[in-house]
Amino acid sequence: MISDGVITDSEVMRREAALDRQFLTVNDLAVAFPTEDGLVRAVDGVSLSLEKGKTLAIVGESGSGKSVTAQAIMGLVNRKAAKVTGEIWLDGQELVAMPDDDVQALRGDEMAMIFQDPMSSLHPFYRIGDQIVEAIRAHRSMGRSFARREALEMLRHVGIPAVERRIDAYPHQLSGGMRQRVMIAMALINSPDLLIADEPTTALDVTVQAQIMELIQSLQAEFGTTVILITHDLGIVADVADEVAVMYGGRIVELGPTRAIYDNPEMPYTLGLLSSIPRMDRDPNKRLDPIRGNPPSPIKLPKGCVFQPRCNYFERVPGGRCFTERPELLEAELDHSVRCHIPHEERQQIANDVLHALTGGPTPL
């Protein structure tokens, strides 16, 4: 913890060294879509950083801004339909101000994305082998036969059986798990430095989910890839992520190492997410405790704290600040930041009470 707000010289040096190692840095990113009903602030001032080879999980409910943040990093937000501001630095290159053609050249080569629905991401009229070959030849000068050999090898690498036959299959001829493996193969075929996985296990059964996550982890370890995992499922995050960013209403509301988020969550929204997932260490007869209400409309966000209408603890903040003042994302402990008006010590007490009610102790990883 930072003692009395004082940061020591050694801590300053550690942080400067960490900044030098950052592979991806996002500064005050905002994405807004003008509509007939008003301005949709899908992402509102997101800042984060990630070291090379590490995994960041971005979690939150649908509509919290997770996927739009990922799309902005990939340069997939249509600038004619949305306004994108802020900075995105990828390995020393700033992407927001970069021409679209230059960003497109980076996609598939230096950064790649796995989308949550492989059936709609793979072209239904082309064989999967042809689609992977096209991805190879878009970035490398290589003949079709050599590219096909690479495609076969990568399909074997991601665990697809009988690849000599499957490479000529159409997407609809494969199972959901197989299609997702094809998407992973296509994303990794050019050895990108950054891989963004947007809900990669959605609509898959639990066994296949585990296989896909293990595959991403093993390939990350082999290729040294930096990974951003987008998910609403906190249950799969603990085993795969080094850091967690919790998003709500287009903003990050809690950010820190995975162990800190699970063992010492402080933002009431994070506590609500942890309370609403099934757990092996809680009474099976006890009902889950979901967050009351619904996420806010990105067109009409509350004036003060965006989470206030659903928060059980806003009355603890004097002066009604939760209704009138947006809380800043401030460091509560070392590398652990929280966006909440409730004082740090009181947030810790609330978290202890909630976690003890759930399990009789802190949340284990």
PDB file of C-alpha atoms in Angstrom, residues 51-240:
ATOM      1  CA  GLU A  51       3.646  -5.528 -20.852  1.00  0.00           C
ATOM      2  CA  LYS A  52       4.725  -7.768 -23.697  1.00  0.00           C
ATOM      3  CA  GLY A  53       3.810 -11.412 -23.173  1.00  0.00           C
ATOM      4  CA  LYS A  54       1.249 -10.669 -20.452  1.00  0.00           C
ATOM      5  CA  THR A  55      -2.516 -11.231 -20.443  1.00  0.00           C
ATOM      6  CA  LEU A  56      -5.069  -8.552 -19.590  1.00  0.00           C
ATOM      7  CA  ALA A  57      -8.699  -9.542 -19.041  1.00  0.00           C
ATOM      8  CA  ILE A  58     -11.346  -6.868 -19.621  1.00  0.00           C
ATOM      9  CA  VAL A  59     -14.568  -7.885 -17.883  1.00  0.00           C
ATOM     10  CA  GLY A  60     -18.026  -6.405 -17.494  1.00  0.00           C
ATOM     11  CA  GLU A  61     -21.644  -6.792 -18.535  1.00  0.00           C
ATOM     12  CA  SER A  62     -22.870  -6.412 -22.110  1.00  0.00           C
ATOM     13  CA  GLY A  63     -22.773  -2.766 -23.147  1.00  0.00           C
ATOM     14  CA  SER A  64     -19.948  -1.828 -20.784  1.00  0.00           C
ATOM     15  CA  GLY A  65     -17.596  -0.894 -23.646  1.00  0.00           C
ATOM     16  CA  LYS A  66     -15.331  -3.958 -23.694  1.00  0.00           C
ATOM     17  CA  SER A  67     -15.705  -4.907 -27.346  1.00  0.00           C
ATOM     18  CA  VAL A  68     -15.657  -1.322 -28.623  1.00  0.00           C
ATOM     19  CA  THR A  69     -12.377  -0.778 -26.746  1.00  0.00           C
ATOM     20  CA  ALA A  70     -10.939  -3.848 -28.479  1.00  0.00           C
ATOM     21  CA  GLN A  71     -12.245  -2.740 -31.865  1.00  0.00           C
ATOM     22  CA  ALA A  72     -10.704   0.708 -31.375  1.00  0.00           C
ATOM     23  CA  ILE A  73      -7.315  -0.859 -30.608  1.00  0.00           C
ATOM     24  CA  MET A  74      -7.619  -2.954 -33.770  1.00  0.00           C
ATOM     25  CA  GLY A  75      -8.664   0.091 -35.815  1.00  0.00           C
ATOM     26  CA  LEU A  76     -12.007  -1.512 -36.664  1.00  0.00           C
ATOM     27  CA  VAL A  77     -14.197   1.424 -35.603  1.00  0.00           C
ATOM     28  CA  ASN A  78     -15.599   3.194 -38.650  1.00  0.00           C
ATOM     29  CA  ARG A  79     -14.289   6.763 -38.420  1.00  0.00           C
ATOM     30  CA  LYS A  80     -17.145   7.976 -40.639  1.00  0.00           C
ATOM     31  CA  ALA A  81     -19.709   6.720 -38.128  1.00  0.00           C
ATOM     32  CA  ALA A  82     -17.860   7.383 -34.853  1.00  0.00           C
ATOM     33  CA  LYS A  83     -15.466   9.840 -33.259  1.00  0.00           C
ATOM     34  CA  VAL A  84     -12.334   8.263 -31.779  1.00  0.00           C
ATOM     35  CA  THR A  85     -10.050  10.342 -29.561  1.00  0.00           C
ATOM     36  CA  GLY A  86      -7.123   9.621 -27.251  1.00  0.00           C
ATOM     37  CA  GLU A  87      -3.961   7.648 -27.909  1.00  0.00           C
ATOM     38  CA  ILE A  88      -3.194   3.973 -28.552  1.00  0.00           C
ATOM     39  CA  TRP A  89       0.508   3.119 -28.537  1.00  0.00           C
ATOM     40  CA  LEU A  90       1.444  -0.341 -29.833  1.00  0.00           C
ATOM     41  CA  ASP A  91       5.144  -1.119 -29.637  1.00  0.00           C
ATOM     42  CA  GLY A  92       6.076   2.536 -30.170  1.00  0.00           C
ATOM     43  CA  GLN A  93       3.480   3.243 -32.891  1.00  0.00           C
ATOM     44  CA  GLU A  94       0.493   5.524 -32.274  1.00  0.00           C
ATOM     45  CA  LEU A  95      -2.587   4.020 -33.942  1.00  0.00           C
ATOM     46  CA  VAL A  96      -5.361   6.620 -33.529  1.00  0.00           C
ATOM     47  CA  ALA A  97      -3.645   9.189 -35.772  1.00  0.00           C
ATOM     48  CA  MET A  98      -2.264   6.553 -38.147  1.00  0.00           C
ATOM     49  CA  PRO A  99      -3.770   6.401 -41.665  1.00  0.00           C
ATOM     50  CA  ASP A 100      -6.309   3.612 -42.155  1.00  0.00           C
ATOM     51  CA  ASP A 101      -4.174   1.826 -44.743  1.00  0.00           C
ATOM     52  CA  ASP A 102      -1.229   1.666 -42.337  1.00  0.00           C
ATOM     53  CA  VAL A 103      -3.427   0.297 -39.541  1.00  0.00           C
ATOM     54  CA  GLN A 104      -4.840  -2.290 -41.925  1.00  0.00           C
ATOM     55  CA  ALA A 105      -1.290  -3.404 -42.741  1.00  0.00           C
ATOM     56  CA  LEU A 106      -0.710  -4.051 -39.023  1.00  0.00           C
ATOM     57  CA  ARG A 107      -3.849  -6.180 -38.639  1.00  0.00           C
ATOM     58  CA  GLY A 108      -3.091  -9.853 -39.022  1.00  0.00           C
ATOM     59  CA  ASP A 109       0.637  -9.146 -38.932  1.00  0.00           C
ATOM     60  CA  GLU A 110       1.386  -7.312 -35.661  1.00  0.00           C
ATOM     61  CA  MET A 111      -2.072  -7.605 -34.105  1.00  0.00           C
ATOM     62  CA  ALA A 112      -4.956  -9.995 -34.611  1.00  0.00           C
ATOM     63  CA  MET A 113      -8.391 -10.629 -33.157  1.00  0.00           C
ATOM     64  CA  ILE A 114     -10.512 -13.687 -32.402  1.00  0.00           C
ATOM     65  CA  PHE A 115     -14.198 -12.790 -32.600  1.00  0.00           C
ATOM     66  CA  GLN A 116     -16.872 -14.329 -30.410  1.00  0.00           C
ATOM     67  CA  ASP A 117     -18.897 -15.857 -33.244  1.00  0.00           C
ATOM     68  CA  PRO A 118     -16.675 -17.787 -35.668  1.00  0.00           C
ATOM     69  CA  MET A 119     -19.671 -18.705 -37.833  1.00  0.00           C
ATOM     70  CA  SER A 120     -20.226 -15.050 -38.747  1.00  0.00           C
ATOM     71  CA  SER A 121     -16.492 -14.257 -38.848  1.00  0.00           C
ATOM     72  CA  LEU A 122     -15.531 -17.009 -41.295  1.00  0.00           C
ATOM     73  CA  HIS A 123     -16.758 -16.557 -44.854  1.00  0.00           C
ATOM     74  CA  PRO A 124     -19.435 -19.219 -45.460  1.00  0.00           C
ATOM     75  CA  PHE A 125     -18.684 -19.558 -49.201  1.00  0.00           C
ATOM     76  CA  TYR A 126     -14.943 -20.294 -48.916  1.00  0.00           C
ATOM     77  CA  ARG A 127     -13.112 -23.348 -47.613  1.00  0.00           C
ATOM     78  CA  ILE A 128     -11.275 -22.737 -44.334  1.00  0.00           C
ATOM     79  CA  GLY A 129      -7.916 -23.576 -45.911  1.00  0.00           C
ATOM     80  CA  ASP A 130      -8.415 -20.934 -48.603  1.00  0.00           C
ATOM     81  CA  GLN A 131      -9.254 -18.342 -45.948  1.00  0.00           C
ATOM     82  CA  ILE A 132      -6.092 -19.108 -43.960  1.00  0.00           C
ATOM     83  CA  VAL A 133      -3.981 -19.083 -47.140  1.00  0.00           C
ATOM     84  CA  GLU A 134      -5.411 -15.658 -47.990  1.00  0.00           C
ATOM     85  CA  ALA A 135      -4.434 -14.387 -44.527  1.00  0.00           C
ATOM     86  CA  ILE A 136      -0.864 -15.602 -45.069  1.00  0.00           C
ATOM     87  CA  ARG A 137      -0.450 -14.156 -48.553  1.00  0.00           C
ATOM     88  CA  ALA A 138      -1.918 -10.790 -47.513  1.00  0.00           C
ATOM     89  CA  HIS A 139       1.178 -10.161 -45.397  1.00  0.00           C
ATOM     90  CA  ARG A 140       3.885 -12.373 -46.895  1.00  0.00           C
ATOM     91  CA  SER A 141       5.199 -12.998 -50.394  1.00  0.00           C
ATOM     92  CA  MET A 142       4.551 -16.719 -50.614  1.00  0.00           C
ATOM     93  CA  GLY A 143       3.234 -19.098 -53.248  1.00  0.00           C
ATOM     94  CA  ARG A 144      -0.135 -20.770 -52.694  1.00  0.00           C
ATOM     95  CA  SER A 145       1.307 -24.263 -52.229  1.00  0.00           C
ATOM     96  CA  PHE A 146       3.763 -23.111 -49.556  1.00  0.00           C
ATOM     97  CA  ALA A 147       1.014 -21.105 -47.850  1.00  0.00           C
ATOM     98  CA  ARG A 148      -1.220 -24.189 -47.837  1.00  0.00           C
ATOM     99  CA  ARG A 149       1.531 -26.190 -46.105  1.00  0.00           C
ATOM    100  CA  GLU A 150       1.759 -23.509 -43.416  1.00  0.00           C
ATOM    101  CA  ALA A 151      -2.014 -23.553 -43.033  1.00  0.00           C
ATOM    102  CA  LEU A 152      -1.959 -27.345 -42.579  1.00  0.00           C
ATOM    103  CA  GLU A 153       0.760 -27.077 -39.946  1.00  0.00           C
ATOM    104  CA  MET A 154      -1.076 -24.384 -38.011  1.00  0.00           C
ATOM    105  CA  LEU A 155      -4.345 -26.344 -38.091  1.00  0.00           C
ATOM    106  CA  ARG A 156      -2.457 -29.316 -36.609  1.00  0.00           C
ATOM    107  CA  HIS A 157      -0.979 -26.934 -34.040  1.00  0.00           C
ATOM    108  CA  VAL A 158      -4.402 -25.846 -32.797  1.00  0.00           C
ATOM    109  CA  GLY A 159      -5.553 -29.434 -32.395  1.00  0.00           C
ATOM    110  CA  ILE A 160      -7.755 -30.058 -35.425  1.00  0.00           C
ATOM    111  CA  PRO A 161      -7.749 -33.769 -36.341  1.00  0.00           C
ATOM    112  CA  ALA A 162      -7.522 -35.102 -39.918  1.00  0.00           C
ATOM    113  CA  VAL A 163      -6.310 -31.738 -41.187  1.00  0.00           C
ATOM    114  CA  GLU A 164      -5.726 -32.977 -44.745  1.00  0.00           C
ATOM    115  CA  ARG A 165      -9.482 -33.457 -45.005  1.00  0.00           C
ATOM    116  CA  ARG A 166     -10.650 -30.611 -42.772  1.00  0.00           C
ATOM    117  CA  ILE A 167      -8.618 -27.961 -44.598  1.00  0.00           C
ATOM    118  CA  ASP A 168     -11.017 -28.244 -47.536  1.00  0.00           C
ATOM    119  CA  ALA A 169     -14.140 -28.105 -45.374  1.00  0.00           C
ATOM    120  CA  TYR A 170     -16.567 -25.203 -45.313  1.00  0.00           C
ATOM    121  CA  PRO A 171     -17.253 -23.489 -41.949  1.00  0.00           C
ATOM    122  CA  HIS A 172     -20.745 -24.997 -41.626  1.00  0.00           C
ATOM    123  CA  GLN A 173     -19.232 -28.484 -41.827  1.00  0.00           C
ATOM    124  CA  LEU A 174     -17.282 -27.982 -38.590  1.00  0.00           C
ATOM    125  CA  SER A 175     -18.443 -27.947 -34.974  1.00  0.00           C
ATOM    126  CA  GLY A 176     -18.427 -24.717 -32.958  1.00  0.00           C
ATOM    127  CA  GLY A 177     -15.244 -25.713 -31.163  1.00  0.00           C
ATOM    128  CA  MET A 178     -13.519 -26.586 -34.442  1.00  0.00           C
ATOM    129  CA  ARG A 179     -14.556 -23.281 -36.016  1.00  0.00           C
ATOM    130  CA  GLN A 180     -13.110 -21.428 -33.030  1.00  0.00           C
ATOM    131  CA  ARG A 181      -9.840 -23.343 -33.440  1.00  0.00           C
ATOM    132  CA  VAL A 182      -9.783 -22.287 -37.088  1.00  0.00           C
ATOM    133  CA  MET A 183     -10.227 -18.659 -36.005  1.00  0.00           C
ATOM    134  CA  ILE A 184      -7.309 -19.035 -33.583  1.00  0.00           C
ATOM    135  CA  ALA A 185      -5.183 -20.585 -36.335  1.00  0.00           C
ATOM    136  CA  MET A 186      -6.027 -17.729 -38.699  1.00  0.00           C
ATOM    137  CA  ALA A 187      -5.274 -15.126 -36.003  1.00  0.00           C
ATOM    138  CA  LEU A 188      -1.883 -16.654 -35.162  1.00  0.00           C
ATOM    139  CA  ILE A 189      -0.749 -17.694 -38.639  1.00  0.00           C
ATOM    140  CA  ASN A 190       1.426 -14.578 -39.044  1.00  0.00           C
ATOM    141  CA  SER A 191       2.723 -14.640 -35.442  1.00  0.00           C
ATOM    142  CA  PRO A 192       1.177 -11.320 -34.278  1.00  0.00           C
ATOM    143  CA  ASP A 193       2.607  -9.655 -31.198  1.00  0.00           C
ATOM    144  CA  LEU A 194      -0.872  -8.756 -29.883  1.00  0.00           C
ATOM    145  CA  LEU A 195      -3.878 -11.098 -29.825  1.00  0.00           C
ATOM    146  CA  ILE A 196      -7.310  -9.842 -28.775  1.00  0.00           C
ATOM    147  CA  ALA A 197      -9.825 -12.576 -27.941  1.00  0.00           C
ATOM    148  CA  ASP A 198     -13.372 -11.201 -27.773  1.00  0.00           C
ATOM    149  CA  GLU A 199     -15.556 -13.660 -25.851  1.00  0.00           C
ATOM    150  CA  PRO A 200     -13.742 -16.620 -27.475  1.00  0.00           C
ATOM    151  CA  THR A 201     -15.756 -19.250 -25.575  1.00  0.00           C
ATOM    152  CA  THR A 202     -19.269 -17.848 -26.005  1.00  0.00           C
ATOM    153  CA  ALA A 203     -21.881 -20.482 -27.011  1.00  0.00           C
ATOM    154  CA  LEU A 204     -19.418 -23.343 -26.445  1.00  0.00           C
ATOM    155  CA  ASP A 205     -20.012 -26.075 -23.897  1.00  0.00           C
ATOM    156  CA  VAL A 206     -17.940 -26.086 -20.717  1.00  0.00           C
ATOM    157  CA  THR A 207     -15.512 -28.788 -21.852  1.00  0.00           C
ATOM    158  CA  VAL A 208     -14.773 -27.035 -25.141  1.00  0.00           C
ATOM    159  CA  GLN A 209     -14.444 -23.697 -23.311  1.00  0.00           C
ATOM    160  CA  ALA A 210     -11.681 -25.154 -21.160  1.00  0.00           C
ATOM    161  CA  GLN A 211      -9.947 -26.626 -24.214  1.00  0.00           C
ATOM    162  CA  ILE A 212     -10.024 -23.296 -26.080  1.00  0.00           C
ATOM    163  CA  MET A 213      -8.636 -21.351 -23.112  1.00  0.00           C
ATOM    164  CA  GLU A 214      -5.872 -23.934 -22.585  1.00  0.00           C
ATOM    165  CA  LEU A 215      -5.035 -23.692 -26.284  1.00  0.00           C
ATOM    166  CA  ILE A 216      -4.755 -19.890 -26.163  1.00  0.00           C
ATOM    167  CA  GLN A 217      -2.535 -20.131 -23.071  1.00  0.00           C
ATOM    168  CA  SER A 218      -0.215 -22.736 -24.576  1.00  0.00           C
ATOM    169  CA  LEU A 219       0.132 -20.842 -27.863  1.00  0.00           C
ATOM    170  CA  GLN A 220       0.776 -17.619 -25.959  1.00  0.00           C
ATOM    171  CA  ALA A 221       3.578 -19.285 -24.016  1.00  0.00           C
ATOM    172  CA  GLU A 222       5.053 -20.699 -27.228  1.00  0.00           C
ATOM    173  CA  PHE A 223       4.916 -17.522 -29.327  1.00  0.00           C
ATOM    174  CA  GLY A 224       5.323 -14.925 -26.534  1.00  0.00           C
ATOM    175  CA  THR A 225       2.103 -13.223 -27.610  1.00  0.00           C
ATOM    176  CA  THR A 226       0.521 -10.401 -25.622  1.00  0.00           C
ATOM    177  CA  VAL A 227      -3.170 -11.204 -25.033  1.00  0.00           C
ATOM    178  CA  ILE A 228      -6.246  -9.139 -24.250  1.00  0.00           C
ATOM    179  CA  LEU A 229      -9.156 -11.348 -23.216  1.00  0.00           C
ATOM    180  CA  ILE A 230     -12.621  -9.765 -23.439  1.00  0.00           C
ATOM    181  CA  THR A 231     -15.228 -11.574 -21.337  1.00  0.00           C
ATOM    182  CA  HIS A 232     -18.204 -11.195 -19.040  1.00  0.00           C
ATOM    183  CA  ASP A 233     -17.300 -14.417 -17.219  1.00  0.00           C
ATOM    184  CA  LEU A 234     -15.104 -13.836 -14.167  1.00  0.00           C
ATOM    185  CA  GLY A 235     -14.979 -17.590 -13.706  1.00  0.00           C
ATOM    186  CA  ILE A 236     -12.474 -18.104 -16.551  1.00  0.00           C
ATOM    187  CA  VAL A 237     -10.312 -15.064 -15.769  1.00  0.00           C
ATOM    188  CA  ALA A 238      -8.517 -16.174 -12.610  1.00  0.00           C
ATOM    189  CA  ASP A 239      -6.542 -18.948 -14.304  1.00  0.00           C
ATOM    190  CA  VAL A 240      -5.463 -17.072 -17.427  1.00  0.00           C
TER     191      VAL A 240
END
